[in-house]
XYZ file of N, CA, C and O in Angstrom:
308
model
N 340.370 349.643 70.737
C 340.837 350.898 71.282
C 342.330 351.030 71.015
O 343.060 350.060 71.017
N 342.757 352.240 70.799
C 344.159 352.516 70.525
C 344.945 352.812 71.784
O 344.589 352.398 72.887
N 345.974 353.573 71.613
C 346.850 353.878 72.742
C 346.197 354.879 73.703
O 345.224 355.542 73.361
N 346.779 354.997 74.880
C 346.273 355.902 75.900
C 346.362 357.338 75.403
O 347.373 357.751 74.836
N 345.301 358.080 75.592
C 345.297 359.493 75.225
C 345.026 359.767 73.754
O 345.189 360.883 73.299
N 344.591 358.769 72.993
C 344.292 358.969 71.566
C 342.937 359.652 71.456
O 341.911 359.075 71.810
N 342.932 360.872 70.961
C 341.692 361.650 70.938
C 340.648 361.052 69.995
O 339.455 361.185 70.228
N 341.074 360.367 68.936
C 340.122 359.746 68.023
C 339.312 358.667 68.711
O 338.099 358.553 68.499
N 339.965 357.860 69.531
C 339.264 356.827 70.288
C 338.291 357.454 71.270
O 337.163 356.995 71.426
N 338.719 358.500 71.945
C 337.868 359.164 72.917
C 336.632 359.743 72.241
O 335.518 359.603 72.749
N 336.794 360.359 71.089
C 335.663 360.957 70.373
C 334.662 359.882 69.950
O 333.446 360.072 70.069
N 335.151 358.746 69.474
C 334.267 357.657 69.055
C 333.464 357.123 70.243
O 332.257 356.882 70.135
N 334.116 356.947 71.375
C 333.422 356.426 72.550
C 332.443 357.449 73.119
O 331.350 357.090 73.551
N 332.817 358.717 73.102
C 331.897 359.761 73.565
C 330.636 359.791 72.697
O 329.528 359.928 73.194
N 330.813 359.633 71.396
C 329.677 359.608 70.472
C 328.787 358.401 70.760
O 327.555 358.519 70.818
N 329.400 357.242 70.947
C 328.642 356.029 71.252
C 327.847 356.198 72.539
O 326.650 355.894 72.588
N 328.489 356.678 73.592
C 327.801 356.812 74.869
C 326.712 357.880 74.835
O 325.697 357.756 75.515
N 326.887 358.913 74.018
C 325.828 359.916 73.860
C 324.600 359.288 73.209
O 323.459 359.538 73.635
N 324.814 358.474 72.174
C 323.698 357.776 71.537
C 323.028 356.803 72.494
O 321.798 356.722 72.564
N 323.828 356.065 73.246
C 323.296 355.116 74.222
C 322.447 355.841 75.266
O 321.337 355.406 75.585
N 322.948 356.932 75.756
C 322.209 357.689 76.771
C 320.892 358.223 76.221
O 319.853 358.112 76.862
N 320.933 358.772 75.012
C 319.730 359.346 74.404
C 318.699 358.274 74.075
O 317.503 358.472 74.282
N 319.148 357.137 73.562
C 318.229 356.125 73.056
C 317.818 355.059 74.072
O 316.828 354.371 73.863
N 318.558 354.910 75.159
C 318.221 353.871 76.142
C 318.092 354.450 77.542
O 317.040 354.377 78.158
N 319.166 355.021 78.049
C 319.201 355.414 79.456
C 318.149 356.458 79.817
O 317.526 356.367 80.878
N 317.955 357.440 78.963
C 317.049 358.537 79.302
C 315.610 358.324 78.843
O 314.799 359.222 78.924
N 315.281 357.132 78.349
C 313.924 356.904 77.858
C 312.921 356.645 78.971
O 311.735 356.893 78.803
N 313.399 356.117 80.103
C 312.511 355.852 81.254
C 313.355 355.529 82.472
O 314.563 355.400 82.380
N 312.702 355.379 83.609
C 313.397 354.929 84.823
C 313.448 353.415 84.810
O 312.470 352.761 84.477
N 314.580 352.869 85.194
C 314.774 351.429 85.173
C 314.640 350.892 86.596
O 315.276 351.390 87.517
N 313.826 349.879 86.776
C 313.576 349.316 88.107
C 314.785 348.545 88.628
O 315.088 348.590 89.822
N 315.462 347.821 87.733
C 316.616 347.021 88.166
C 317.763 347.199 87.176
O 317.561 347.587 86.027
N 318.945 346.881 87.621
C 320.116 346.913 86.732
C 319.987 345.871 85.632
O 320.451 346.076 84.525
N 319.372 344.747 85.955
C 319.195 343.677 84.968
C 318.316 344.145 83.805
O 318.612 343.860 82.645
N 317.241 344.871 84.104
C 316.391 345.413 83.039
C 317.181 346.377 82.164
O 317.070 346.342 80.939
N 317.972 347.223 82.782
C 318.790 348.170 82.035
C 319.838 347.449 81.205
O 320.049 347.776 80.035
N 320.478 346.433 81.776
C 321.475 345.664 81.038
C 320.877 345.023 79.799
O 321.436 345.096 78.707
N 319.699 344.428 79.934
C 319.026 343.798 78.799
C 318.656 344.847 77.747
O 318.813 344.619 76.545
N 318.183 346.009 78.185
C 317.831 347.075 77.249
C 319.059 347.570 76.480
O 318.985 347.819 75.274
N 320.194 347.688 77.154
C 321.426 348.136 76.500
C 321.885 347.116 75.472
O 322.183 347.458 74.328
N 321.928 345.852 75.862
C 322.369 344.798 74.938
C 321.427 344.720 73.735
O 321.866 344.611 72.593
N 320.137 344.800 73.982
C 319.156 344.762 72.897
C 319.347 345.931 71.952
O 319.337 345.763 70.727
N 319.545 347.125 72.489
C 319.751 348.307 71.639
C 321.010 348.166 70.790
O 320.990 348.452 69.600
N 322.077 347.690 71.402
C 323.333 347.533 70.659
C 323.158 346.512 69.538
O 323.532 346.768 68.393
N 322.577 345.360 69.851
C 322.457 344.286 68.862
C 321.401 344.563 67.792
O 321.601 344.229 66.631
N 320.274 345.162 68.162
C 319.191 345.372 67.191
C 319.293 346.682 66.434
O 318.883 346.759 65.285
N 319.782 347.717 67.067
C 319.783 349.031 66.436
C 321.179 349.474 66.042
O 321.437 349.758 64.878
N 322.071 349.538 67.006
C 323.390 350.111 66.746
C 324.157 349.313 65.704
O 324.726 349.871 64.779
N 324.168 347.996 65.801
C 324.924 347.172 64.862
C 324.170 346.876 63.570
O 324.780 346.712 62.525
N 322.859 346.783 63.619
C 322.103 346.312 62.456
C 321.468 347.409 61.619
O 321.276 347.226 60.421
N 321.119 348.538 62.199
C 320.392 349.564 61.449
C 321.183 350.832 61.181
O 320.857 351.579 60.266
N 322.185 351.100 61.983
C 322.925 352.355 61.873
C 323.879 352.303 60.686
O 324.749 351.465 60.601
N 323.681 353.221 59.742
C 324.536 353.290 58.565
C 325.890 353.870 58.954
O 325.972 354.784 59.763
N 326.959 353.326 58.367
C 328.295 353.748 58.739
C 329.055 354.257 57.529
O 329.054 353.627 56.467
N 329.696 355.402 57.691
C 330.473 356.003 56.613
C 331.582 355.087 56.119
O 331.824 354.980 54.926
N 332.261 354.419 57.027
C 333.377 353.539 56.647
C 332.928 352.361 55.785
O 333.730 351.758 55.094
N 331.657 352.029 55.845
C 331.130 350.902 55.069
C 330.353 351.383 53.847
O 329.547 350.649 53.292
N 330.591 352.618 53.425
C 329.898 353.145 52.255
C 328.435 353.418 52.517
O 327.593 353.209 51.651
N 328.113 353.883 53.709
C 326.753 354.206 54.152
C 325.833 352.984 54.184
O 324.623 353.085 54.066
N 326.417 351.798 54.347
C 325.653 350.569 54.528
C 325.613 350.228 56.011
O 326.470 350.649 56.771
N 324.616 349.454 56.396
C 324.611 348.935 57.758
C 325.618 347.792 57.810
O 325.970 347.221 56.772
N 326.099 347.423 58.987
C 327.040 346.300 59.071
C 326.472 345.006 58.474
O 327.187 344.247 57.830
N 325.182 344.761 58.652
C 324.563 343.550 58.099
C 324.559 343.604 56.576
O 324.883 342.619 55.908
N 324.201 344.761 55.991
C 324.213 344.907 54.530
C 325.627 344.710 53.989
O 325.824 344.037 52.977
N 326.605 345.289 54.659
C 327.998 345.172 54.224
C 328.461 343.715 54.284
O 329.075 343.208 53.353
N 328.142 343.041 55.372
C 328.545 341.646 55.526
C 327.903 340.772 54.450
O 328.553 339.899 53.874
N 326.639 341.021 54.138
C 325.955 340.257 53.099
C 326.615 340.485 51.748
O 326.858 339.536 50.998
N 326.949 341.725 51.441
C 327.610 342.057 50.180
C 328.967 341.390 50.090
O 329.311 340.802 49.058
N 329.739 341.454 51.163
C 331.081 340.874 51.154
C 331.022 339.347 51.075
O 331.866 338.728 50.435
N 330.025 338.733 51.696
C 329.884 337.278 51.650
C 329.574 336.825 50.228
O 330.163 335.867 49.725
N 328.669 337.553 49.547
C 328.344 337.216 48.153
C 329.567 337.372 47.254
O 329.830 336.527 46.414
N 330.327 338.449 47.468
C 331.527 338.701 46.671
C 332.551 337.586 46.886
O 333.151 337.087 45.931
N 332.739 337.172 48.123
C 333.695 336.099 48.424
C 333.231 334.763 47.835
O 334.043 333.982 47.331
N 331.929 334.499 47.885
C 331.394 333.263 47.320
C 331.586 333.222 45.809
O 331.898 332.174 45.235
N 331.400 334.354 45.143
C 331.572 334.419 43.700
C 333.038 334.241 43.308
O 333.342 333.670 42.274
N 333.949 334.719 44.142
C 335.367 334.618 43.840
C 335.879 333.191 44.040
O 336.863 332.794 43.429
N 335.207 332.424 44.879
C 335.674 331.061 45.180
C 335.381 330.076 44.087
O 334.859 330.117 43.140
């Protein structure tokens, strides 16, 4: 996160929380906070980080980008 009042940071977090709400929070009623916590962590680790394509990474997922960069670094060594 950047400095206080940085609109770019706010927009990124608003986008993230909108996706979280749509894909996890509003899918069903949660019996306990622990169930919701596990669902949030699972969504972030399995979907948000691994499957979501990102413009900054050339429309690759973070895992695809990391694999590409690891191969490139290994070849350079």
